[in-house]
């Protein structure tokens, strides 16, 4: 049984140090597509957390019984079944948000983050640590989603969760909404800036330069 | 005919999968370091999307849509909630089949694809193509054109990005921006360009 401390590390490491979105390039598609408002970002984050944790638990439980050759299909079918349940729950109780998320709930199935965690961790570990690892990664993903969702909604509309926060210029306030924030390019810019900020703060995450300048020639002998 | 052509243009440019809808970004970013690999990925995407979207349209209309089983005396049966599993199954099978056929008859092309072909099973853009097809109720020819158009748009975007990244390989960037960071900013700028296609009215 792993010590409590190592479980704690498994849970917290993916939050910043090994964040799935900014370091491992996993699950970026949905991280950008659903972050125009904070509410959709939160729904997406919650759905993904449930799916990835349960999927890791289930796959880890039956990990000794999955033949290696067909493991991808088995994993995808398990994940897809969980996603269908989530999709039906959202359609039943949160219909408006479900419309706003459009096909992206279904796309959790092919979210690289889910398959990446089950493939890399849950397949080799007992259910307990597997679920903790999945939860940690999902929380790291949620953190990025919430940060970007907050920025985009606040700067794009002057609102948070649908409540006005910054007084708008056309209603007598001082804030002019940046409508670029609601369009696709701003998502890329914000995430690029976020990656830059995290890597400047923690330089060990920076990638090595692919090509350096030519080594200086020493003085002629 | 012109309807189909404008659908093709819309799927390829105005609603470009990676740049306007953020779909398939994982492979888009991971495999765009070299133009040669980007080219292979692009061609694979065109092939797989051109096949799976119309195939899924047939599966959905014939087996899953509400009322599809009316001929068997079950007009109320609605299996559309099974669409996700059915689509994934069709995509996985198509990719596997394509790989086997290419390996058997066109080994040169198969070698050019390398490891990307099996990876396409879990590509969000491909699954999204089929899901959009259901949401917008495309007919069979529309589905085929939509699949081809989206694949072409993806191929175009990934080849462009890889060309840009090759040029930037020698640039002296701040350490934190190297690699992933600058790629995001580049993609953002390309996305600005593609966003302007959405404002262009078709003549």
Short mmCIF file of C-alpha atoms in Angstrom, two decimals:
data_model
loop_
_atom_site.label_atom_id
_atom_site.label_comp_id
_atom_site.label_asym_id
_atom_site.label_seq_id
_atom_site.Cartn_x
_atom_site.Cartn_y
_atom_site.Cartn_z
CA UNK A 1 0.00 0.00 0.00
CA UNK A 2 1.56 3.30 -0.97
CA UNK A 3 2.16 5.81 1.76
CA UNK A 4 -0.21 8.70 2.28
CA UNK A 5 2.45 11.16 1.18
CA UNK A 6 2.90 9.56 -2.24
CA UNK A 7 -0.86 9.58 -2.80
CA UNK A 8 -0.85 13.29 -1.96
CA UNK A 9 1.93 13.84 -4.50
CA UNK A 10 0.00 11.88 -7.13
CA UNK A 11 -2.98 14.14 -6.50
CA UNK A 12 -1.22 17.51 -6.44
CA UNK A 13 1.55 17.03 -9.00
CA UNK A 14 -0.73 17.46 -12.04
CA UNK A 15 -2.16 20.74 -10.71
CA UNK A 16 0.77 22.94 -11.70
CA UNK A 17 3.99 20.97 -11.90
CA UNK A 18 2.76 18.44 -14.47
CA UNK A 19 -0.39 20.14 -15.64
CA UNK A 20 -2.04 17.99 -18.33
CA UNK A 21 -2.97 20.92 -20.55
CA UNK A 22 0.02 23.21 -20.38
CA UNK A 23 2.79 20.61 -20.11
CA UNK A 24 1.54 17.33 -21.53
CA UNK A 25 -0.57 18.84 -24.39
CA UNK A 26 -3.57 16.66 -23.51
CA UNK A 27 -7.22 17.62 -23.85
CA UNK A 28 -6.64 21.00 -25.44
CA UNK A 29 -9.55 20.82 -27.87
CA UNK A 30 -12.25 21.05 -25.24
CA UNK A 31 -10.18 23.35 -23.04
CA UNK A 32 -10.50 26.08 -25.66
CA UNK A 33 -13.85 25.36 -27.23
CA UNK A 34 -16.06 25.55 -24.15
CA UNK A 35 -14.46 28.47 -22.33
CA UNK A 36 -16.42 31.40 -23.74
CA UNK A 37 -18.32 31.60 -20.43
CA UNK A 38 -17.45 30.44 -16.94
CA UNK A 39 -20.66 28.41 -16.58
CA UNK A 40 -19.95 26.15 -19.57
CA UNK A 41 -16.31 25.83 -18.50
CA UNK A 42 -17.39 24.66 -15.03
CA UNK A 43 -19.91 22.17 -16.46
CA UNK A 44 -17.31 20.77 -18.81
CA UNK A 45 -14.74 20.52 -16.01
CA UNK A 46 -17.22 18.71 -13.75
CA UNK A 47 -18.28 16.28 -16.50
CA UNK A 48 -14.70 15.47 -17.39
CA UNK A 49 -13.72 14.97 -13.74
CA UNK A 50 -16.51 12.42 -13.26
CA UNK A 51 -15.74 10.57 -16.49
CA UNK A 52 -11.98 10.36 -16.07
CA UNK A 53 -12.15 9.30 -12.41
CA UNK A 54 -14.73 6.59 -12.99
CA UNK A 55 -13.06 5.38 -16.18
CA UNK A 56 -9.70 5.09 -14.43
CA UNK A 57 -11.33 3.16 -11.57
CA UNK A 58 -13.18 0.72 -13.82
CA UNK A 59 -10.27 0.09 -16.17
CA UNK A 60 -7.90 -0.37 -13.27
CA UNK A 61 -10.30 -2.92 -11.72
CA UNK A 62 -10.34 -5.10 -14.83
CA UNK A 63 -6.78 -4.34 -15.91
CA UNK A 64 -5.65 -7.96 -15.55
CA UNK A 65 -8.45 -9.24 -17.78
CA UNK A 66 -8.06 -6.94 -20.80
CA UNK A 67 -6.10 -8.58 -23.64
CA UNK A 68 -3.35 -6.26 -24.77
CA UNK A 69 -4.29 -6.31 -28.45
CA UNK A 70 -7.82 -4.97 -28.05
CA UNK A 71 -7.27 -2.74 -25.02
CA UNK A 72 -7.83 0.52 -26.91
CA UNK A 73 -11.27 -0.58 -28.08
CA UNK A 74 -12.21 -1.83 -24.60
CA UNK A 75 -11.09 1.43 -23.00
CA UNK A 76 -12.94 3.57 -25.53
CA UNK A 77 -16.15 1.59 -25.11
CA UNK A 78 -16.00 2.01 -21.31
CA UNK A 79 -15.34 5.74 -21.67
CA UNK A 80 -18.07 6.16 -24.30
CA UNK A 81 -20.62 4.45 -22.05
CA UNK A 82 -19.78 6.81 -19.19
CA UNK A 83 -19.99 9.82 -21.52
CA UNK A 84 -23.44 8.74 -22.75
CA UNK A 85 -24.66 8.65 -19.13
CA UNK A 86 -23.26 12.15 -18.47
CA UNK A 87 -24.76 13.46 -21.71
CA UNK A 88 -28.21 12.12 -20.79
CA UNK A 89 -27.96 13.60 -17.27
CA UNK A 90 -27.04 17.02 -18.67
CA UNK A 91 -29.86 16.91 -21.21
CA UNK A 92 -32.35 16.01 -18.49
CA UNK A 93 -31.42 18.56 -15.85
CA UNK A 94 -29.27 21.28 -17.46
CA UNK A 95 -30.82 21.58 -20.90
CA UNK A 96 -29.58 25.12 -21.68
CA UNK A 97 -25.98 24.35 -20.82
CA UNK A 98 -26.22 21.08 -22.71
CA UNK A 99 -27.29 23.03 -25.82
CA UNK A 100 -24.41 25.47 -25.33
CA UNK A 101 -21.88 22.64 -25.05
CA UNK A 102 -23.25 21.13 -28.30
CA UNK A 103 -21.13 18.18 -29.43
CA UNK A 104 -18.35 18.79 -26.94
CA UNK A 105 -19.81 16.56 -24.22
CA UNK A 106 -19.75 13.68 -26.70
CA UNK A 107 -16.20 14.60 -27.54
CA UNK A 108 -15.05 13.78 -24.00
CA UNK A 109 -14.90 10.25 -25.44
CA UNK A 110 -11.97 11.17 -27.63
CA UNK A 111 -10.44 13.63 -25.20
CA UNK A 112 -6.79 12.66 -25.17
CA UNK A 113 -6.67 13.38 -21.43
CA UNK A 114 -9.03 10.52 -20.53
CA UNK A 115 -7.40 7.94 -22.77
CA UNK A 116 -3.96 9.25 -21.86
CA UNK A 117 -4.50 8.68 -18.13
CA UNK A 118 -6.10 5.26 -18.51
CA UNK A 119 -3.38 4.18 -20.92
CA UNK A 120 -0.43 5.60 -18.99
CA UNK A 121 -1.45 5.09 -15.36
CA UNK A 122 -4.67 3.16 -14.70
CA UNK A 123 -3.55 0.17 -16.77
CA UNK A 124 -0.62 -0.55 -14.42
CA UNK A 125 -1.92 0.50 -11.02
CA UNK A 126 -4.56 -0.64 -8.50
CA UNK A 127 -7.88 1.26 -8.45
CA UNK A 128 -7.09 3.53 -5.48
CA UNK A 129 -4.01 5.31 -6.83
CA UNK A 130 -5.44 5.19 -10.36
CA UNK A 131 -8.52 7.16 -9.30
CA UNK A 132 -6.42 9.62 -7.29
CA UNK A 133 -4.16 10.20 -10.29
CA UNK A 134 -7.15 10.66 -12.58
CA UNK A 135 -8.76 13.08 -10.13
CA UNK A 136 -5.55 15.10 -9.88
CA UNK A 137 -5.23 15.39 -13.63
CA UNK A 138 -8.89 16.30 -13.99
CA UNK A 139 -8.44 19.03 -11.37
CA UNK A 140 -5.40 20.39 -13.21
CA UNK A 141 -7.47 20.47 -16.40
CA UNK A 142 -10.36 22.14 -14.56
CA UNK A 143 -7.99 24.78 -13.18
CA UNK A 144 -6.90 25.80 -16.69
CA UNK A 145 -10.51 25.79 -17.90
CA UNK A 146 -11.68 28.00 -15.03
CA UNK A 147 -8.83 30.49 -15.47
CA UNK A 148 -9.41 30.86 -19.21
CA UNK A 149 -13.21 30.84 -18.85
CA UNK A 150 -13.06 33.58 -16.22
CA UNK A 151 -10.76 35.78 -18.31
CA UNK A 152 -12.78 35.35 -21.50
CA UNK A 153 -16.15 36.03 -19.91
CA UNK A 154 -14.91 38.92 -17.78
CA UNK A 155 -13.08 40.70 -20.61
CA UNK A 156 -15.50 39.73 -23.36
CA UNK A 157 -18.78 40.60 -21.68
CA UNK A 158 -17.92 42.21 -18.36
CA UNK A 159 -19.86 39.44 -16.62
CA UNK A 160 -19.17 36.43 -14.42
CA UNK A 161 -21.63 33.52 -14.37
CA UNK A 162 -24.11 35.84 -16.11
CA UNK A 163 -23.92 38.59 -13.43
CA UNK A 164 -22.54 41.96 -14.46
CA UNK A 165 -19.23 42.63 -12.71
CA UNK A 166 -17.68 45.48 -14.68
CA UNK A 167 -20.04 48.38 -15.52
CA UNK A 168 -20.41 48.51 -19.32
CA UNK A 169 -19.68 51.71 -21.23
CA UNK A 170 -22.99 51.73 -23.08
CA UNK A 171 -24.82 51.56 -19.75
CA UNK A 172 -22.97 54.48 -18.19
CA UNK A 173 -19.97 52.59 -16.83
CA UNK A 174 -16.36 52.65 -17.96
CA UNK A 175 -15.75 49.17 -19.39
CA UNK A 176 -15.85 48.53 -23.15
CA UNK A 177 -16.18 44.79 -23.84
CA UNK A 178 -13.47 43.23 -25.99
CA UNK A 179 -15.51 41.17 -28.40
CA UNK A 180 -12.34 39.45 -29.66
CA UNK A 181 -12.35 37.55 -26.36
CA UNK A 182 -15.50 35.71 -27.43
CA UNK A 183 -13.96 34.55 -30.72
CA UNK A 184 -11.73 31.58 -31.37
CA UNK A 185 -8.30 33.31 -31.68
CA UNK A 186 -8.38 34.74 -28.16
CA UNK A 187 -8.50 31.22 -26.74
CA UNK A 188 -5.19 30.43 -28.40
CA UNK A 189 -3.63 33.71 -27.29
CA UNK A 190 -4.74 33.27 -23.67
CA UNK A 191 -3.55 29.67 -23.48
CA UNK A 192 -0.25 30.64 -25.13
CA UNK A 193 0.17 33.42 -22.57
CA UNK A 194 -0.71 31.03 -19.75
CA UNK A 195 1.89 28.52 -20.92
CA UNK A 196 4.44 31.31 -21.13
CA UNK A 197 3.60 32.54 -17.62
CA UNK A 198 3.82 29.07 -16.05
CA UNK A 199 7.07 28.25 -17.79
CA UNK A 200 8.65 31.54 -16.83
CA UNK A 201 7.66 30.89 -13.24
CA UNK A 202 8.95 27.30 -13.37
CA UNK A 203 11.84 27.38 -15.87
CA UNK A 204 12.41 23.61 -15.64
CA UNK A 205 9.32 23.12 -17.82
CA UNK A 206 10.74 25.09 -20.74
CA UNK A 207 11.58 23.09 -23.83
CA UNK A 208 15.18 22.80 -24.97
CA UNK A 209 15.98 24.84 -28.09
CA UNK A 210 15.92 22.68 -31.19
CA UNK A 211 18.77 24.50 -32.88
CA UNK A 212 21.34 26.63 -31.09
CA UNK A 213 23.80 29.08 -32.54
CA UNK A 214 26.96 27.50 -33.94
CA UNK A 215 29.49 26.86 -31.20
CA UNK A 216 32.00 29.72 -31.14
CA UNK A 217 35.31 28.82 -32.69
CA UNK A 218 38.20 29.10 -30.29
CA UNK A 219 41.21 31.31 -31.11
CA UNK A 220 43.24 29.98 -34.00
CA UNK A 221 45.90 27.59 -32.90
CA UNK B 1 -24.31 21.46 -57.10
CA UNK B 2 -23.35 24.96 -56.01
CA UNK B 3 -24.92 24.18 -52.63
CA UNK B 4 -22.55 21.28 -52.18
CA UNK B 5 -19.60 23.40 -53.29
CA UNK B 6 -20.42 26.11 -50.79
CA UNK B 7 -20.83 23.46 -48.09
CA UNK B 8 -17.37 22.18 -49.00
CA UNK B 9 -15.89 25.68 -48.72
CA UNK B 10 -17.70 26.35 -45.45
CA UNK B 11 -16.50 23.09 -43.91
CA UNK B 12 -12.95 23.67 -45.10
CA UNK B 13 -12.45 27.37 -44.41
CA UNK B 14 -15.14 29.23 -42.46
CA UNK B 15 -15.61 26.34 -40.02
CA UNK B 16 -12.08 25.03 -40.16
CA UNK B 17 -11.84 22.18 -37.64
CA UNK B 18 -8.67 23.09 -35.72
CA UNK B 19 -8.64 26.86 -36.17
CA UNK B 20 -12.26 27.91 -35.70
CA UNK B 21 -13.75 25.03 -33.74
CA UNK B 22 -10.69 23.89 -31.73
CA UNK B 23 -11.10 20.27 -32.82
CA UNK B 24 -8.28 17.80 -33.27
CA UNK B 25 -5.81 20.14 -31.64
CA UNK B 26 -3.78 17.42 -29.91
CA UNK B 27 -2.58 15.86 -33.16
CA UNK B 28 -2.59 19.29 -34.82
CA UNK B 29 0.01 20.58 -32.37
CA UNK B 30 1.94 17.37 -31.82
CA UNK B 31 2.52 16.46 -35.47
CA UNK B 32 3.16 19.87 -37.02
CA UNK B 33 6.89 20.09 -36.39
CA UNK B 34 7.91 18.97 -39.90
CA UNK B 35 6.06 19.61 -43.18
CA UNK B 36 6.59 15.98 -44.27
CA UNK B 37 4.79 14.47 -41.27
CA UNK B 38 2.13 17.18 -41.46
CA UNK B 39 1.49 16.23 -45.08
CA UNK B 40 1.03 12.55 -44.14
CA UNK B 41 -1.37 13.47 -41.34
CA UNK B 42 -3.33 15.76 -43.68
CA UNK B 43 -3.78 13.10 -46.35
CA UNK B 44 -4.82 10.53 -43.73
CA UNK B 45 -7.38 12.99 -42.33
CA UNK B 46 -8.92 13.64 -45.77
CA UNK B 47 -9.22 9.90 -46.41
CA UNK B 48 -10.62 8.92 -43.03
CA UNK B 49 -13.09 11.81 -42.75
CA UNK B 50 -14.25 11.38 -46.33
CA UNK B 51 -15.11 7.74 -45.56
CA UNK B 52 -16.39 7.79 -41.98
CA UNK B 53 -18.78 10.75 -42.11
CA UNK B 54 -20.96 9.35 -44.96
CA UNK B 55 -20.68 5.84 -43.47
CA UNK B 56 -21.90 7.09 -40.10
CA UNK B 57 -24.71 8.95 -41.85
CA UNK B 58 -25.91 5.63 -43.31
CA UNK B 59 -25.59 3.89 -39.93
CA UNK B 60 -27.46 6.67 -38.14
CA UNK B 61 -30.28 6.98 -40.66
CA UNK B 62 -30.69 3.25 -41.13
CA UNK B 63 -30.37 1.97 -37.59
CA UNK B 64 -30.35 4.64 -34.90
CA UNK B 65 -32.55 7.61 -35.84
CA UNK B 66 -36.01 7.85 -34.23
CA UNK B 67 -38.38 5.84 -36.41
CA UNK B 68 -35.64 3.99 -38.29
CA UNK B 69 -37.12 0.65 -37.25
CA UNK B 70 -40.64 1.51 -38.46
CA UNK B 71 -40.43 -1.20 -41.17
CA UNK B 72 -39.96 -3.79 -38.43
CA UNK B 73 -43.09 -2.63 -36.63
CA UNK B 74 -41.30 -0.54 -34.01
CA UNK B 75 -41.95 3.10 -35.04
CA UNK B 76 -41.36 4.42 -31.50
CA UNK B 77 -37.92 2.94 -31.06
CA UNK B 78 -35.32 5.69 -30.62
CA UNK B 79 -31.76 4.45 -30.42
CA UNK B 80 -30.09 7.81 -31.05
CA UNK B 81 -28.44 7.75 -27.62
CA UNK B 82 -26.30 4.87 -28.89
CA UNK B 83 -24.87 7.10 -31.63
CA UNK B 84 -21.63 7.79 -29.77
CA UNK B 85 -20.65 4.13 -29.35
CA UNK B 86 -21.76 3.27 -32.89
CA UNK B 87 -19.72 6.13 -34.41
CA UNK B 88 -16.60 5.27 -32.44
CA UNK B 89 -16.96 1.65 -33.52
CA UNK B 90 -17.34 2.61 -37.18
CA UNK B 91 -14.36 4.96 -37.01
CA UNK B 92 -12.12 2.40 -35.29
CA UNK B 93 -13.13 -0.28 -37.79
CA UNK B 94 -12.60 2.04 -40.77
CA UNK B 95 -9.16 3.08 -39.61
CA UNK B 96 -8.18 -0.55 -38.99
CA UNK B 97 -9.53 -1.62 -42.39
CA UNK B 98 -7.82 1.25 -44.18
CA UNK B 99 -4.56 0.33 -42.52
CA UNK B 100 -4.85 -3.31 -43.56
CA UNK B 101 -5.76 -2.47 -47.17
CA UNK B 102 -2.94 0.05 -47.50
CA UNK B 103 -0.48 -2.36 -45.92
CA UNK B 104 -1.47 -5.13 -48.34
CA UNK B 105 -1.78 -3.22 -51.63
CA UNK B 106 0.02 0.09 -51.24
CA UNK B 107 2.95 -0.53 -48.87
CA UNK B 108 4.67 2.70 -49.93
CA UNK B 109 1.72 4.85 -48.85
CA UNK B 110 1.37 2.81 -45.68
CA UNK B 111 5.00 3.45 -44.79
CA UNK B 112 4.50 7.17 -45.40
CA UNK B 113 1.62 7.29 -42.90
CA UNK B 114 3.72 5.57 -40.25
CA UNK B 115 2.19 5.59 -36.80
CA UNK B 116 -0.44 8.28 -37.47
CA UNK B 117 -3.05 6.03 -38.97
CA UNK B 118 -4.02 4.07 -35.81
CA UNK B 119 -3.85 7.31 -33.79
CA UNK B 120 -6.69 8.74 -35.85
CA UNK B 121 -9.18 6.53 -33.99
CA UNK B 122 -9.07 8.92 -31.07
CA UNK B 123 -9.00 12.14 -33.11
CA UNK B 124 -11.69 14.51 -31.87
CA UNK B 125 -12.12 16.14 -35.28
CA UNK B 126 -13.18 12.87 -36.89
CA UNK B 127 -15.75 12.02 -34.24
CA UNK B 128 -16.93 15.64 -34.25
CA UNK B 129 -17.51 15.45 -38.01
CA UNK B 130 -19.98 12.64 -37.45
CA UNK B 131 -21.63 14.36 -34.47
CA UNK B 132 -22.08 17.61 -36.43
CA UNK B 133 -23.53 15.56 -39.27
CA UNK B 134 -26.26 14.32 -36.91
CA UNK B 135 -26.85 17.70 -35.30
CA UNK B 136 -27.29 19.44 -38.67
CA UNK B 137 -29.22 16.55 -40.30
CA UNK B 138 -27.06 16.24 -43.44
CA UNK B 139 -28.19 13.92 -46.24
CA UNK B 140 -25.78 11.36 -47.68
CA UNK B 141 -24.20 13.53 -50.42
CA UNK B 142 -23.97 16.46 -48.03
CA UNK B 143 -22.30 14.24 -45.44
CA UNK B 144 -19.72 13.05 -47.97
CA UNK B 145 -18.94 16.61 -49.08
CA UNK B 146 -18.81 17.82 -45.47
CA UNK B 147 -16.37 15.05 -44.53
CA UNK B 148 -14.08 15.76 -47.48
CA UNK B 149 -14.23 19.51 -46.88
CA UNK B 150 -13.37 19.25 -43.18
CA UNK B 151 -10.52 16.88 -43.93
CA UNK B 152 -9.14 19.25 -46.57
CA UNK B 153 -9.38 22.19 -44.20
CA UNK B 154 -7.52 20.27 -41.53
CA UNK B 155 -4.80 19.20 -43.98
CA UNK B 156 -4.36 22.78 -45.20
CA UNK B 157 -4.10 24.20 -41.69
CA UNK B 158 -1.64 21.60 -40.41
CA UNK B 159 0.67 21.96 -43.43
CA UNK B 160 0.62 25.78 -43.10
CA UNK B 161 1.41 25.60 -39.39
CA UNK B 162 4.27 23.14 -39.92
CA UNK B 163 5.79 25.44 -42.53
CA UNK B 164 5.63 28.35 -40.09
CA UNK B 165 7.16 26.28 -37.30
CA UNK B 166 10.06 25.19 -39.50
CA UNK B 167 10.86 28.83 -40.19
CA UNK B 168 10.70 29.61 -36.47
CA UNK B 169 13.04 26.79 -35.48
CA UNK B 170 15.99 29.15 -35.73
CA UNK B 171 14.35 32.11 -33.98
CA UNK B 172 15.72 33.20 -30.62
CA UNK B 173 12.62 33.01 -28.43
CA UNK B 174 12.26 33.63 -24.68
CA UNK B 175 12.80 30.32 -22.88
CA UNK B 176 9.24 30.05 -21.58
CA UNK B 177 7.72 30.64 -24.98
CA UNK B 178 9.77 28.02 -26.81
CA UNK B 179 7.85 25.09 -28.32
CA UNK B 180 4.28 24.94 -27.09
CA UNK B 181 3.86 28.59 -26.15
CA UNK B 182 4.84 30.10 -29.48
CA UNK B 183 2.86 27.43 -31.31
CA UNK B 184 -0.29 28.57 -29.52
CA UNK B 185 0.38 32.20 -30.47
CA UNK B 186 1.02 31.19 -34.10
CA UNK B 187 -2.19 29.16 -34.16
CA UNK B 188 -4.03 32.15 -32.74
CA UNK B 189 -2.75 34.38 -35.54
CA UNK B 190 -3.70 31.79 -38.16
CA UNK B 191 -7.08 31.50 -36.53
CA UNK B 192 -7.54 35.29 -36.89
CA UNK B 193 -6.93 34.85 -40.60
CA UNK B 194 -9.36 31.98 -40.92
CA UNK B 195 -11.96 33.89 -38.89
CA UNK B 196 -12.09 36.40 -41.73
CA UNK B 197 -13.24 33.64 -44.09
CA UNK B 198 -16.39 33.42 -42.01
CA UNK B 199 -17.18 37.05 -42.86
CA UNK B 200 -16.71 36.54 -46.59
CA UNK B 201 -20.00 36.01 -48.40
CA UNK B 202 -19.92 33.37 -51.11
CA UNK B 203 -20.45 35.05 -54.51
#
